Short mmCIF file of C-alpha atoms in Angstrom, two decimals:
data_model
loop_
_atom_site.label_atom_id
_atom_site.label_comp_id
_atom_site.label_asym_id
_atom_site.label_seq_id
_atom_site.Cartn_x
_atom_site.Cartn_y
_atom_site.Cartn_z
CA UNK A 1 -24.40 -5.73 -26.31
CA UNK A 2 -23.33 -7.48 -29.47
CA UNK A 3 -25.63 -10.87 -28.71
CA UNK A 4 -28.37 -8.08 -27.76
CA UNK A 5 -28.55 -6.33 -31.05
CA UNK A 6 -28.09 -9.66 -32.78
CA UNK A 7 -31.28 -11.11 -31.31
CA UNK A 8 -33.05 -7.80 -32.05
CA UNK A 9 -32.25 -8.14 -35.53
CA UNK A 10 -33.13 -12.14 -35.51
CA UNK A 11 -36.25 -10.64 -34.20
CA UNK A 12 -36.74 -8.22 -36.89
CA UNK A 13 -35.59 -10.13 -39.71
CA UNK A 14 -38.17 -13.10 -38.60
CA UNK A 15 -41.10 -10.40 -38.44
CA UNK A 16 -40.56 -9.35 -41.92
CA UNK A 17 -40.64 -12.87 -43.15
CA UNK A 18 -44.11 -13.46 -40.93
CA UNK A 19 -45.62 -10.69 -42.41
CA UNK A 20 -44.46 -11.83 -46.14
CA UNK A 21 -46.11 -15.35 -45.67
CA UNK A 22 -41.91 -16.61 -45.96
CA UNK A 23 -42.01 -19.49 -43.38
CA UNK A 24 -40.72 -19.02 -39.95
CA UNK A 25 -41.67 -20.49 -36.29
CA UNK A 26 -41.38 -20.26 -32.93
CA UNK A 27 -38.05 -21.51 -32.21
CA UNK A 28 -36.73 -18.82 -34.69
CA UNK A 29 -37.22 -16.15 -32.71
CA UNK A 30 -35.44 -14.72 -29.48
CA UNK A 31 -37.34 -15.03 -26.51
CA UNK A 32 -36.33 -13.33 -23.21
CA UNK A 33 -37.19 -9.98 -21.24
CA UNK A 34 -34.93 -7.76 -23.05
CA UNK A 35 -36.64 -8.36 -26.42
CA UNK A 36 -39.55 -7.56 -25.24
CA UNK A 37 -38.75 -4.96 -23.94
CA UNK A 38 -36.12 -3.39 -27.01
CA UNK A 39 -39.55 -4.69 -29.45
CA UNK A 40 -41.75 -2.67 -27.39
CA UNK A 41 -39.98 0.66 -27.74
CA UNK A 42 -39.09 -0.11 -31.21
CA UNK A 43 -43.36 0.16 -31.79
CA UNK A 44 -43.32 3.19 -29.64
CA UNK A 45 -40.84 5.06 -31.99
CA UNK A 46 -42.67 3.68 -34.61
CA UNK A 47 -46.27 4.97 -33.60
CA UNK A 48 -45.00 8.31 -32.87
CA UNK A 49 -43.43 8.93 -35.81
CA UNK A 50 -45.81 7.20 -38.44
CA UNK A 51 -48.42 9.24 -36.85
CA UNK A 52 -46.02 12.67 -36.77
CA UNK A 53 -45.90 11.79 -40.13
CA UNK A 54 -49.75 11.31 -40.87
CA UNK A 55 -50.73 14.50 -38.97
CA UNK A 56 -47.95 17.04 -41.24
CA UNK A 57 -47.23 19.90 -41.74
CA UNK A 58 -48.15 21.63 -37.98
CA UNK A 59 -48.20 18.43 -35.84
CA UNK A 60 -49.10 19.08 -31.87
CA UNK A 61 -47.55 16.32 -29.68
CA UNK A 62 -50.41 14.94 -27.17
CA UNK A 63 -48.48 13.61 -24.32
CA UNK A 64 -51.88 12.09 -22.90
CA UNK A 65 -51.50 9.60 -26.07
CA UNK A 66 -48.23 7.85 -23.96
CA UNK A 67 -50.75 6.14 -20.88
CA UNK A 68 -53.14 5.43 -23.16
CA UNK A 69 -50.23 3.55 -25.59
CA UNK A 70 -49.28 1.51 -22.80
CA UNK A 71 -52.61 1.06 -20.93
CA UNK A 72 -53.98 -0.74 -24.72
CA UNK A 73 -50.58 -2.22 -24.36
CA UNK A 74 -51.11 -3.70 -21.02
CA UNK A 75 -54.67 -5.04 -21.68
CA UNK A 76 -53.62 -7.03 -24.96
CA UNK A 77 -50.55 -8.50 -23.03
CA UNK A 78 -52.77 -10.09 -20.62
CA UNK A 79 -55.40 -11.41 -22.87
CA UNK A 80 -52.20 -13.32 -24.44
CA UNK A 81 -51.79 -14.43 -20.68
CA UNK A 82 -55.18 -15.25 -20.23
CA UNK A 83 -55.53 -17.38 -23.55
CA UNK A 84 -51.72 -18.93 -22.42
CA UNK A 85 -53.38 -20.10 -19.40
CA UNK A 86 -55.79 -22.85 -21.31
CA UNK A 87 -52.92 -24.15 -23.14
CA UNK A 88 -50.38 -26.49 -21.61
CA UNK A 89 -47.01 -24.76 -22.50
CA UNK A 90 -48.63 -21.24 -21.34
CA UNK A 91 -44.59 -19.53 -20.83
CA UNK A 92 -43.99 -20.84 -24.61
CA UNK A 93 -47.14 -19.08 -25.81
CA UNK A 94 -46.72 -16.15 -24.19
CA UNK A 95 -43.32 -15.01 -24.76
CA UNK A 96 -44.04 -15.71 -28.63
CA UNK A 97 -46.73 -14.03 -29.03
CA UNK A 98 -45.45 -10.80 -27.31
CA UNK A 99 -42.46 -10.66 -29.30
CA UNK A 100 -44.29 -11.48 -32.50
CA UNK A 101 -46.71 -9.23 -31.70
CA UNK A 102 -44.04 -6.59 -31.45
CA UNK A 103 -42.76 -7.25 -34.28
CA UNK A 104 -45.71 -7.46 -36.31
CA UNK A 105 -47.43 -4.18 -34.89
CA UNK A 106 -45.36 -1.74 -36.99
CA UNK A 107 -48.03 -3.24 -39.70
CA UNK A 108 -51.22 -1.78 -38.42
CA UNK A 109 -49.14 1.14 -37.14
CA UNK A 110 -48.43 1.81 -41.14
CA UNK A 111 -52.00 1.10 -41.81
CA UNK A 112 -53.85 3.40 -40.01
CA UNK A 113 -51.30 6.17 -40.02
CA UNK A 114 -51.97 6.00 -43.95
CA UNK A 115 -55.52 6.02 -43.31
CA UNK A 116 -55.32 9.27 -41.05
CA UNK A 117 -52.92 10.98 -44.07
CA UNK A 118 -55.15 10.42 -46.87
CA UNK A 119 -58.56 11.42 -44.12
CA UNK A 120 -56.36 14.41 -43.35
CA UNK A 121 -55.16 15.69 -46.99
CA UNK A 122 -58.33 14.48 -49.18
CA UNK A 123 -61.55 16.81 -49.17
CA UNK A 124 -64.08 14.38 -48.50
CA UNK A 125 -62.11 10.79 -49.60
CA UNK A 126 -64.94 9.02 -47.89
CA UNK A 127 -67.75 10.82 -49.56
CA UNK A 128 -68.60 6.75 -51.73
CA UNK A 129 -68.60 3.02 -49.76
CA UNK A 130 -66.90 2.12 -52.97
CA UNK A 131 -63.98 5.08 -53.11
CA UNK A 132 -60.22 3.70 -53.58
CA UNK A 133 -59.37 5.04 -49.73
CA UNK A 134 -62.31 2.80 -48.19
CA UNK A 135 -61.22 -0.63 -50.65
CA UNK A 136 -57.74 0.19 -49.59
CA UNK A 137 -59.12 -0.23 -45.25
CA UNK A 138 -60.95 -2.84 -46.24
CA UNK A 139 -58.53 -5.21 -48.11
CA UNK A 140 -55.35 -3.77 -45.37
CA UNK A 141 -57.60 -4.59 -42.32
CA UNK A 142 -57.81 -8.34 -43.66
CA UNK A 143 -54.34 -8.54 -44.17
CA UNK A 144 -54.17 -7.30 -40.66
CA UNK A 145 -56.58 -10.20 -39.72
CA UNK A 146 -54.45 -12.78 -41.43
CA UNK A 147 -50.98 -11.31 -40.31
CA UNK A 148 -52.48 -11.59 -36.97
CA UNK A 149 -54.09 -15.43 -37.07
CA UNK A 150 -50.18 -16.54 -38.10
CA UNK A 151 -48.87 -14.53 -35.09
CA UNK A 152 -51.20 -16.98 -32.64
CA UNK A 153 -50.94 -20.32 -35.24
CA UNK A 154 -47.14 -19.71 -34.82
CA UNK A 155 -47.22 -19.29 -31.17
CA UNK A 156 -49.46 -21.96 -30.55
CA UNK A 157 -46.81 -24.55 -32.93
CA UNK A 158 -49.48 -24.72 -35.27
CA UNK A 159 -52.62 -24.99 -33.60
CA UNK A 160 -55.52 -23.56 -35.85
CA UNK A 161 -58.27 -23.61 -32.85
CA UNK A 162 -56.09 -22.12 -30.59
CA UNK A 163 -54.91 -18.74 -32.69
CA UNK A 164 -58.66 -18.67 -34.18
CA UNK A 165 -60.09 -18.24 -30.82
CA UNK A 166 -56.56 -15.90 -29.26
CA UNK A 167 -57.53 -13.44 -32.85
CA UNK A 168 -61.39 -13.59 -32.16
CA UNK A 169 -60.54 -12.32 -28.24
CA UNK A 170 -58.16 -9.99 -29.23
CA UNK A 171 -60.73 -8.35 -31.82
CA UNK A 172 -63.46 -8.09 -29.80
CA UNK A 173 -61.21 -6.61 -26.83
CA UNK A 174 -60.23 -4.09 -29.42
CA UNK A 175 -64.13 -3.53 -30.04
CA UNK A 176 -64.86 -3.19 -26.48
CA UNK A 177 -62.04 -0.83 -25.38
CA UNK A 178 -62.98 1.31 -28.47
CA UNK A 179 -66.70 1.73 -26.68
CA UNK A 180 -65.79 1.91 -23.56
CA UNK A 181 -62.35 4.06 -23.56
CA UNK A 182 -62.80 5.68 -26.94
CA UNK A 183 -60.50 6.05 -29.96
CA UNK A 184 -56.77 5.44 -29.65
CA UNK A 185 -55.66 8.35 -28.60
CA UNK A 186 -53.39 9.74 -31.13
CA UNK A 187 -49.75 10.86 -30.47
CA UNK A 188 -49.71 13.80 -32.60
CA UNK A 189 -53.01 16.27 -34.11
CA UNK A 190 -53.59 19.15 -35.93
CA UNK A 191 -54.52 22.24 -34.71
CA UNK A 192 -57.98 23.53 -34.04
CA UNK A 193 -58.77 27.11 -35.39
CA UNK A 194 -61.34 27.04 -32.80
CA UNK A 195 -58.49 26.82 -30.37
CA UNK A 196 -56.63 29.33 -31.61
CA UNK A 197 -59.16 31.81 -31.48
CA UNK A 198 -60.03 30.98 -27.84
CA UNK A 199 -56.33 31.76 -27.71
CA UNK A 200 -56.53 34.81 -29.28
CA UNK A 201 -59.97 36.15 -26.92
CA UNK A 202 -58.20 35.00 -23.54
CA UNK A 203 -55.28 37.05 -24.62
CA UNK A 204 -57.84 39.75 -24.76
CA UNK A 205 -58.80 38.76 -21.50
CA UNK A 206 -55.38 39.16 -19.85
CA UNK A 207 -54.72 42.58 -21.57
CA UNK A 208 -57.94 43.90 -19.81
CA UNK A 209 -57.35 46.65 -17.34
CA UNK A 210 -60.02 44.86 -14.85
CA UNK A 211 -59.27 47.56 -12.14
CA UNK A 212 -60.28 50.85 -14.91
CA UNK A 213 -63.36 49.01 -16.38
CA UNK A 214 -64.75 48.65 -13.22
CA UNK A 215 -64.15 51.71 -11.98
CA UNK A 216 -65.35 53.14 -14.98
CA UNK A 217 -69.32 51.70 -14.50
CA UNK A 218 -70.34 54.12 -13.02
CA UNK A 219 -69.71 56.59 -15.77
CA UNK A 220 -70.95 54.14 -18.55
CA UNK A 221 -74.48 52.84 -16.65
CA UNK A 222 -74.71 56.71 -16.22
CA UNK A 223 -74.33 57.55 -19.87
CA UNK A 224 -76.45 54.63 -20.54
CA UNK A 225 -79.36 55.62 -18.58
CA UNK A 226 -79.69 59.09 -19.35
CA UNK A 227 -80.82 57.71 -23.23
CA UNK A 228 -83.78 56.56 -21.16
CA UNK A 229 -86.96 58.88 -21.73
CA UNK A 230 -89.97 58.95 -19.47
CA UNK A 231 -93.20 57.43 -20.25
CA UNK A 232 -95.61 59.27 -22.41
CA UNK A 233 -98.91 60.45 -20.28
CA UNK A 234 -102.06 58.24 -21.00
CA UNK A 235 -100.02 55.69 -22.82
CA UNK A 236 -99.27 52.51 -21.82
CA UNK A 237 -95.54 51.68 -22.76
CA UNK A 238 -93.00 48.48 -22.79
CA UNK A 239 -89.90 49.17 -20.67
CA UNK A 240 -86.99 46.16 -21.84
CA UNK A 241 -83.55 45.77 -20.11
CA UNK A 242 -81.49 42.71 -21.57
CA UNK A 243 -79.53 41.58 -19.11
CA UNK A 244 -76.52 39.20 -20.94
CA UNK A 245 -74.56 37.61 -18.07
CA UNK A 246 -72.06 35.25 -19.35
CA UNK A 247 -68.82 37.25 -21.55
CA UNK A 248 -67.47 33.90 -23.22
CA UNK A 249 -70.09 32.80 -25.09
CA UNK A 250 -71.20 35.28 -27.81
CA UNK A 251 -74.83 34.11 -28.35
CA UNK A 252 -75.82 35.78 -25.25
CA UNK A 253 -74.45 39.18 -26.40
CA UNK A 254 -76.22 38.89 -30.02
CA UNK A 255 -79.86 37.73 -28.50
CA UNK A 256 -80.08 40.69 -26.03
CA UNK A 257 -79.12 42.87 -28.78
CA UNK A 258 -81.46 41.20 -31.33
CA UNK A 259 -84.53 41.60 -28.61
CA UNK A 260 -83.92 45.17 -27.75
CA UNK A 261 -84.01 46.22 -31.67
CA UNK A 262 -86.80 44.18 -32.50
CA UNK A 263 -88.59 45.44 -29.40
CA UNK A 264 -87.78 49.09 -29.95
CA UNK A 265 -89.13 48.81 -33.77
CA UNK A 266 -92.33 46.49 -33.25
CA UNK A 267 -93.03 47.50 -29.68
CA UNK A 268 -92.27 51.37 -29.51
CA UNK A 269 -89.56 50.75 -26.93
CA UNK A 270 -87.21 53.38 -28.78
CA UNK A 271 -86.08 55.30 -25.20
CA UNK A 272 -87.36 52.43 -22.78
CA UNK A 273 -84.90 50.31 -23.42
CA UNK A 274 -81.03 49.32 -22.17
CA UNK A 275 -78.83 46.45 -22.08
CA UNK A 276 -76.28 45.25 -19.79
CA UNK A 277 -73.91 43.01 -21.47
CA UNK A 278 -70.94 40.87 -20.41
CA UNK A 279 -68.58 40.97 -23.30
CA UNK A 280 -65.46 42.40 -24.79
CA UNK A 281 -66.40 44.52 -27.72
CA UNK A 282 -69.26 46.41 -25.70
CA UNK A 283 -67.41 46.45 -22.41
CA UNK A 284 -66.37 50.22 -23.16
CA UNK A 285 -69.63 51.64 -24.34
CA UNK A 286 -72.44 49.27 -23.05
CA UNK A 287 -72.78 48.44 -19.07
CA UNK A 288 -71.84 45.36 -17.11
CA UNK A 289 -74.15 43.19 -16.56
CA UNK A 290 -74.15 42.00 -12.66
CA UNK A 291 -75.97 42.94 -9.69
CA UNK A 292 -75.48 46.79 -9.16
CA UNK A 293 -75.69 47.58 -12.13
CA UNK A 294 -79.17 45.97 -12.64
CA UNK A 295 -80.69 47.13 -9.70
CA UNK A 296 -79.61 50.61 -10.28
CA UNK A 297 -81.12 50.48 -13.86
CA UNK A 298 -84.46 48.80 -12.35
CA UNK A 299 -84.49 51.99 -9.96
CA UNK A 300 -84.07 54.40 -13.05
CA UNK A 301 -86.82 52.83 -14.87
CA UNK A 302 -88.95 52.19 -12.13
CA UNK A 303 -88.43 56.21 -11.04
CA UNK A 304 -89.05 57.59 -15.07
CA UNK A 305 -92.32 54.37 -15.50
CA UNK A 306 -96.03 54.66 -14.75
CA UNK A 307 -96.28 52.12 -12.39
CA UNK A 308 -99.94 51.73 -13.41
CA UNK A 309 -99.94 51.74 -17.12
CA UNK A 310 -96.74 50.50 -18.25
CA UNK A 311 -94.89 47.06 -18.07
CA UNK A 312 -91.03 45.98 -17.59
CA UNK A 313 -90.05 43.33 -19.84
CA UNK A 314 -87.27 41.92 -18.17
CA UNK A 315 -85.10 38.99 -20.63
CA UNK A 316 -81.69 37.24 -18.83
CA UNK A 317 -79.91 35.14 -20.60
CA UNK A 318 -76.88 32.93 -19.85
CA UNK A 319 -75.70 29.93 -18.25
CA UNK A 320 -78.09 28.61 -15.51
CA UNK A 321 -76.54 26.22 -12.38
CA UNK A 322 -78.56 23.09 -10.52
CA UNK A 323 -79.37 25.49 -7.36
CA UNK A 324 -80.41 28.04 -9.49
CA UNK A 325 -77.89 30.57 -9.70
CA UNK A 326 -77.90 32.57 -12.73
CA UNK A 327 -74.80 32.87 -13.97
CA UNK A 328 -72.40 36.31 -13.89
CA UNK A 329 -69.64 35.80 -15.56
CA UNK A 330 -66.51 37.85 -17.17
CA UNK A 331 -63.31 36.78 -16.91
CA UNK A 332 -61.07 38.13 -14.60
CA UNK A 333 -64.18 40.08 -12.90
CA UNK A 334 -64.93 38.37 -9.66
CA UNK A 335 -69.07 39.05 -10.04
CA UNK A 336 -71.61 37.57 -8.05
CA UNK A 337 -74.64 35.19 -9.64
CA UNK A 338 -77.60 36.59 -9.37
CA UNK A 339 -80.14 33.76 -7.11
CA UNK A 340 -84.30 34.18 -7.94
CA UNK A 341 -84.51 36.32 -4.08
CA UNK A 342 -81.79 38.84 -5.05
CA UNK A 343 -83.57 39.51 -8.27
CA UNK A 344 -87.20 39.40 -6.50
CA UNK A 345 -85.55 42.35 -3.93
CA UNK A 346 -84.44 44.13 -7.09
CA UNK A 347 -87.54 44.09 -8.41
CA UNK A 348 -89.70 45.23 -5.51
CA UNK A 349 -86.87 47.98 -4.35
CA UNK A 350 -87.78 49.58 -8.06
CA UNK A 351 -91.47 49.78 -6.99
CA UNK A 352 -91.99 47.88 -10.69
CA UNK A 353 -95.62 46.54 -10.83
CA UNK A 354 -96.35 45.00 -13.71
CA UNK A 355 -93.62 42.64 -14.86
CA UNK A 356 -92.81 40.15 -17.73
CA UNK A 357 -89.60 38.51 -16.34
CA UNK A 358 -88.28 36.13 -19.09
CA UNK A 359 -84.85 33.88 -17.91
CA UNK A 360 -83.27 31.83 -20.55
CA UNK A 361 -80.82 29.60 -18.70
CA UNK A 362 -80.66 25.96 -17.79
CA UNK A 363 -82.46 25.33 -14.67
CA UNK A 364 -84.36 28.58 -15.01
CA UNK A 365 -87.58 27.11 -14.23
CA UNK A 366 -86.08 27.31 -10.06
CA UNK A 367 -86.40 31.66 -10.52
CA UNK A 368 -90.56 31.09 -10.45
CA UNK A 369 -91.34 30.16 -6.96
CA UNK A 370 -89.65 33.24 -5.53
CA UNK A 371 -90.60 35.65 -8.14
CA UNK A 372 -94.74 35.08 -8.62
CA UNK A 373 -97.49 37.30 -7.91
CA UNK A 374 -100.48 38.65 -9.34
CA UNK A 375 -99.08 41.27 -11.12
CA UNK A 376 -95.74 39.02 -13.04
CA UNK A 377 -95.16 36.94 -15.97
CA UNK A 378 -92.22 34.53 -15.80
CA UNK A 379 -90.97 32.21 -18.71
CA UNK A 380 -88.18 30.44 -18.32
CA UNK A 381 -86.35 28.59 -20.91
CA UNK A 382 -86.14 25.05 -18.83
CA UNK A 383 -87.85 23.61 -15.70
CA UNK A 384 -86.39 23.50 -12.76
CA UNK A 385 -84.57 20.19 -13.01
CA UNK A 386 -83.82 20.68 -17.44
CA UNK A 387 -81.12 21.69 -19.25
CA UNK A 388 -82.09 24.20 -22.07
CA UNK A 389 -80.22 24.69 -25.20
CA UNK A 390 -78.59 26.67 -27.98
CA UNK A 391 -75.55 28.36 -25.78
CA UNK A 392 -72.19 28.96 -27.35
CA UNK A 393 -69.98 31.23 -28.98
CA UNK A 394 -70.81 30.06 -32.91
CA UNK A 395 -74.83 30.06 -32.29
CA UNK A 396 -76.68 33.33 -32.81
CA UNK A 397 -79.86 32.07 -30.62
CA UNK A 398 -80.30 29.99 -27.65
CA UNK A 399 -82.98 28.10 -28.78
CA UNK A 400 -85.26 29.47 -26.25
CA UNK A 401 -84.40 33.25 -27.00
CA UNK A 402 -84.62 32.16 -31.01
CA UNK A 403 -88.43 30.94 -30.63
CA UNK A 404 -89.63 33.93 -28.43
CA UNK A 405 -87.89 36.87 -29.84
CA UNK A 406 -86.84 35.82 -33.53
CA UNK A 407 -89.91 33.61 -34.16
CA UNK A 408 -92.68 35.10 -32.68
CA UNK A 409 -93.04 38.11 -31.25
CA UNK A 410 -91.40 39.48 -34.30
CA UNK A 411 -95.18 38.79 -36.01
CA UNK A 412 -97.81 38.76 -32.69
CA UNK A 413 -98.05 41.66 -30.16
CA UNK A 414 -100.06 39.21 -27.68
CA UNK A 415 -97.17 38.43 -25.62
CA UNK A 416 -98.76 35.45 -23.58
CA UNK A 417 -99.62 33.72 -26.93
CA UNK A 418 -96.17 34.34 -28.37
CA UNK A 419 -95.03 32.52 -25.00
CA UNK A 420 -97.57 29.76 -25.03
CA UNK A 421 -96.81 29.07 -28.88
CA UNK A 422 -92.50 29.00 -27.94
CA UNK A 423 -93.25 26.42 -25.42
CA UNK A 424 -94.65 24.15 -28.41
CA UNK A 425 -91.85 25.22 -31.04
CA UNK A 426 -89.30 24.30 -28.52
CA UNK A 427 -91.24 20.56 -27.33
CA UNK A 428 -91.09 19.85 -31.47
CA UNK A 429 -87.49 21.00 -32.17
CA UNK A 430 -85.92 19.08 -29.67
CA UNK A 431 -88.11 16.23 -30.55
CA UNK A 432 -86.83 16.23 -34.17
CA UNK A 433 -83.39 16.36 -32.96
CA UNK A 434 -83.69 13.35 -30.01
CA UNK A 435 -82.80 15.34 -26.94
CA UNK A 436 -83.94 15.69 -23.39
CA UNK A 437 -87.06 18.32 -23.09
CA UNK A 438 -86.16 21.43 -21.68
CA UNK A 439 -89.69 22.08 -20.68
CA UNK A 440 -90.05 26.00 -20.63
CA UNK A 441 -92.33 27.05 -17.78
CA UNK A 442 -94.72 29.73 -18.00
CA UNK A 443 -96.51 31.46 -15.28
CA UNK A 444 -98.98 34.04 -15.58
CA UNK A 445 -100.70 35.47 -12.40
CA UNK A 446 -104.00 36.73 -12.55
CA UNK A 447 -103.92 40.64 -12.89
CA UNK A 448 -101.10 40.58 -15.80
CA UNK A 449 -103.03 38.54 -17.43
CA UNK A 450 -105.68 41.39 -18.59
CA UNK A 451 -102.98 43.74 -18.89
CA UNK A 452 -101.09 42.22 -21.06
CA UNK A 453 -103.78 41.91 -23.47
CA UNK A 454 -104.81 45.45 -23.70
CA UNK A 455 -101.03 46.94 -23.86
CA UNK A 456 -100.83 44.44 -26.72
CA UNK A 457 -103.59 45.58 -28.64
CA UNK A 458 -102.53 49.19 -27.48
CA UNK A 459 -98.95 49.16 -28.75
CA UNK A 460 -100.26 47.00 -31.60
CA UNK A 461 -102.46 50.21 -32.82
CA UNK A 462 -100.62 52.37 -31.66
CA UNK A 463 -97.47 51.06 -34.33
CA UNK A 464 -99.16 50.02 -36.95
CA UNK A 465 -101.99 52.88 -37.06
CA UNK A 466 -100.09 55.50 -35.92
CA UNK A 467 -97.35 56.06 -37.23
CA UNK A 468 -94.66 55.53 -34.71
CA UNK A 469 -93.21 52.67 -37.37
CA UNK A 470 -92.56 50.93 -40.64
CA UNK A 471 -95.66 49.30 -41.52
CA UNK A 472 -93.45 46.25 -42.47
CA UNK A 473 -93.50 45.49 -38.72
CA UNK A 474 -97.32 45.03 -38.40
#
């Protein structure tokens, strides 16, 4: 034990004086398995605490930081082997360099763990190429560099060629596993907020009394529906049920709410219109949205509608899958997806006729097949092989429900137009920001076509001409 912790601090003593520029060689240090091995955890302790350090004052240990350590580890060990092979005393090489290597990494350990404490305790040190934080990288990374050349000229017994070439491999490796693996994964990290309040909302979750709230639908759809007035005799009306499917994402929530107010001021829906809404802060006063609820709120509507005069405008949004399912989801609620036949046999159970079915959901385009006919509209936010965007809990729009409902028909009563026109808004937005086209669909059979545009230019004089609203929405 005593020779042991003798050669360790040889070893120690001799990395110090490397990285100093005091002279040292090969035959200096102690070379055998042990070393390596006592040098190796040495840098371990070191990492984790110089980044424990970095990351104060409420450090989270990331124990997938330890395979990723020792895979990095593992490659640079045999790129030593690899460059030991073309020289002649390869063992000689290789045990050198490891154990200067070892000795030496506590070096780049201290300079990036002072790069992450300054990046984590300065606003914005970065903000100019020329700030004291970015000179101070610079000029430690070249030290680095040079600290790193005398590791190889060392092990090499002074052989410029040879460490130029071992540095310039073990660089670009460095380059390479950074593209291809990622950052280094660090040992310790702050906390998100973000994660903390998902935290906080699946606590929420787990307090729910799953068993009452569904037992309790009934009740709330009932209360729900009976704000739902009849249509007005030789008018033709717009009937609107949002239908928000997906609880953990708030944008779906906000858009269905959004639509029905907009739709009850600008449209005269005030009375025709509900929403069904996954979420916590509604789920006591607002319905569920899945199957039975829908199709029992499609009956109600279709039973209190004139089938002839008036339209349903029917807007989904959530999550969409590949075999286009549309997503029904709340947490711990086992509820069924709703597939373009169920909602087609929903539709056609109500005895609805004229219908404006709008799906906002990636993959959406896959609901139009199964629900066309002369007497539907159907937009859907993507085709049937795109992803659309805009979900998620900080985004007030999907960018689909944003352009139709925030954008447009906010300021044009022709609903076909308004559609037409989103389709191009979309295209150019996700041009400007270089992403896949979602290429919303649009399908229009032949009879809704005419009825859209007189209920448009109905509702249209009927709001702005008659009274029924602020003029502000005309």
């Amino acid at each position: 034990m005593r020779k042991f912790l003798k050669d360790t601090q040889i070893n120690l003593w001799m990395g110090l004086r490397l990285i100093s520029f005091r002279p040292c060689g090969s035959p200096s240090f102690v070379i055998n398995g042990d070393q390596i091995a006592v040098l190796m955890l040495i840098d371990l302790a070191l990492t984790i605490a110089i980044s424990y350090l970095s990351t104060l004052p409420e450090p989270l240990f990331n124990t997938y930081a330890l395979p990723d350590y020792f895979f990095r580890q593992l490659i640079s060990w045999l790129l030593i082997f690899i460059i030991a092979k073309f020289w002649k005393k390869s063992w000689p090489f290789l045990a050198t360099g490891i154990v200067i290597l070892n000795t030496t990494a506590p070096v780049l350990d201290l300079i990036i763990g002072i790069n992450k404490y300054v990046q984590n305790h300065t606003s914005n040190p970065t903000a100019s190429p020329y700030s004291a934080l970015n000179l101070f990288i610079v000029l430690a990374y070249l030290y680095l560099y040079v600290i790193l050349w005398r590791v190889f000229y060392i092990a090499s017994n002074h052989q410029k060629a040879l460490a130029s070439v071992a540095l310039l491999t073990l660089i670009f490796s460095g380059g390479l596993q950074t593209r291809v693996f990622g950052e280094t994964t660090d040992f310790w990290y702050h906390p998100d907020p973000e994660d903390n309040e998902d935290d906080d909302r699946w606590a929420e979750y787990r307090k729910m009394d799953a068993e009452q709230l569904m037992y309790r639908q009934p009740d709330i759809l009932s209360a729900a529906l009976q704000t739902l007035t009849p249509q007005r005799k030789h008018l033709s009306e717009l009937f609107f049920i949002g239908f928000a499917g997906y609880a953990s994402e708030d944008v779906f929530s906000k858009e269905v709410a959004f639509a029905k107010n907009m739709l009850d001021t600008r449209f005269g829906a005030q009375g025709h219109s509900i929403n069904l809404v996954n979420h916590l802060h509604t789920r006591d006063n607002i319905p569920l949205a899945n199957a039975t609820n829908l199709a029992a709120t499609l009956k109600r509507i279709g039973s209190i509608m004139d089938k002839d005069e008036d339209v349903l405008m029917l807007y989904m949004t959530s999550h969409g899958s590949r075999d286009h399912r549309f997503a029904v989801s709340f947490w711990p609620l086992a509820l069924n997806d709703i597939t373009p036949e169920k909602l087609r046999a929903m539709l056609d159970n109500a005895g609805i006729k004229w219908r404006v079915i709008i799906v906002s959901a990636c993959y959406s385009g896959g609901f139009i097949k199964a629900l066309e006919s002369d007497d539907t509209l159907i937009a859907t936010a993507a085709a049937a092989d795109k992803t659309s965007f805009g979900c998620g809990t900080a985004s007030e729009f999907t960018y689909f429900g944003e352009a139709v409902f925030k954008d447009l028909l906010p300021h044009d009563y022709a609903i076909i137009a308004a559609l037409k026109k989103a389709q191009i808004t979309i295209s150019e937005r996700e041009k400007r920001e270089g992403i896949e086209a979602s290429l919303p669909q649009l399908f229009v059979g032949k009879a809704i076509e005419g009825k859209l545009e007189s209920l448009g230019k109905e509702i249209g004089a009927r709001v702005c001409g008659g009274g029924e609203s602020d003029k502000t929405t005309c």
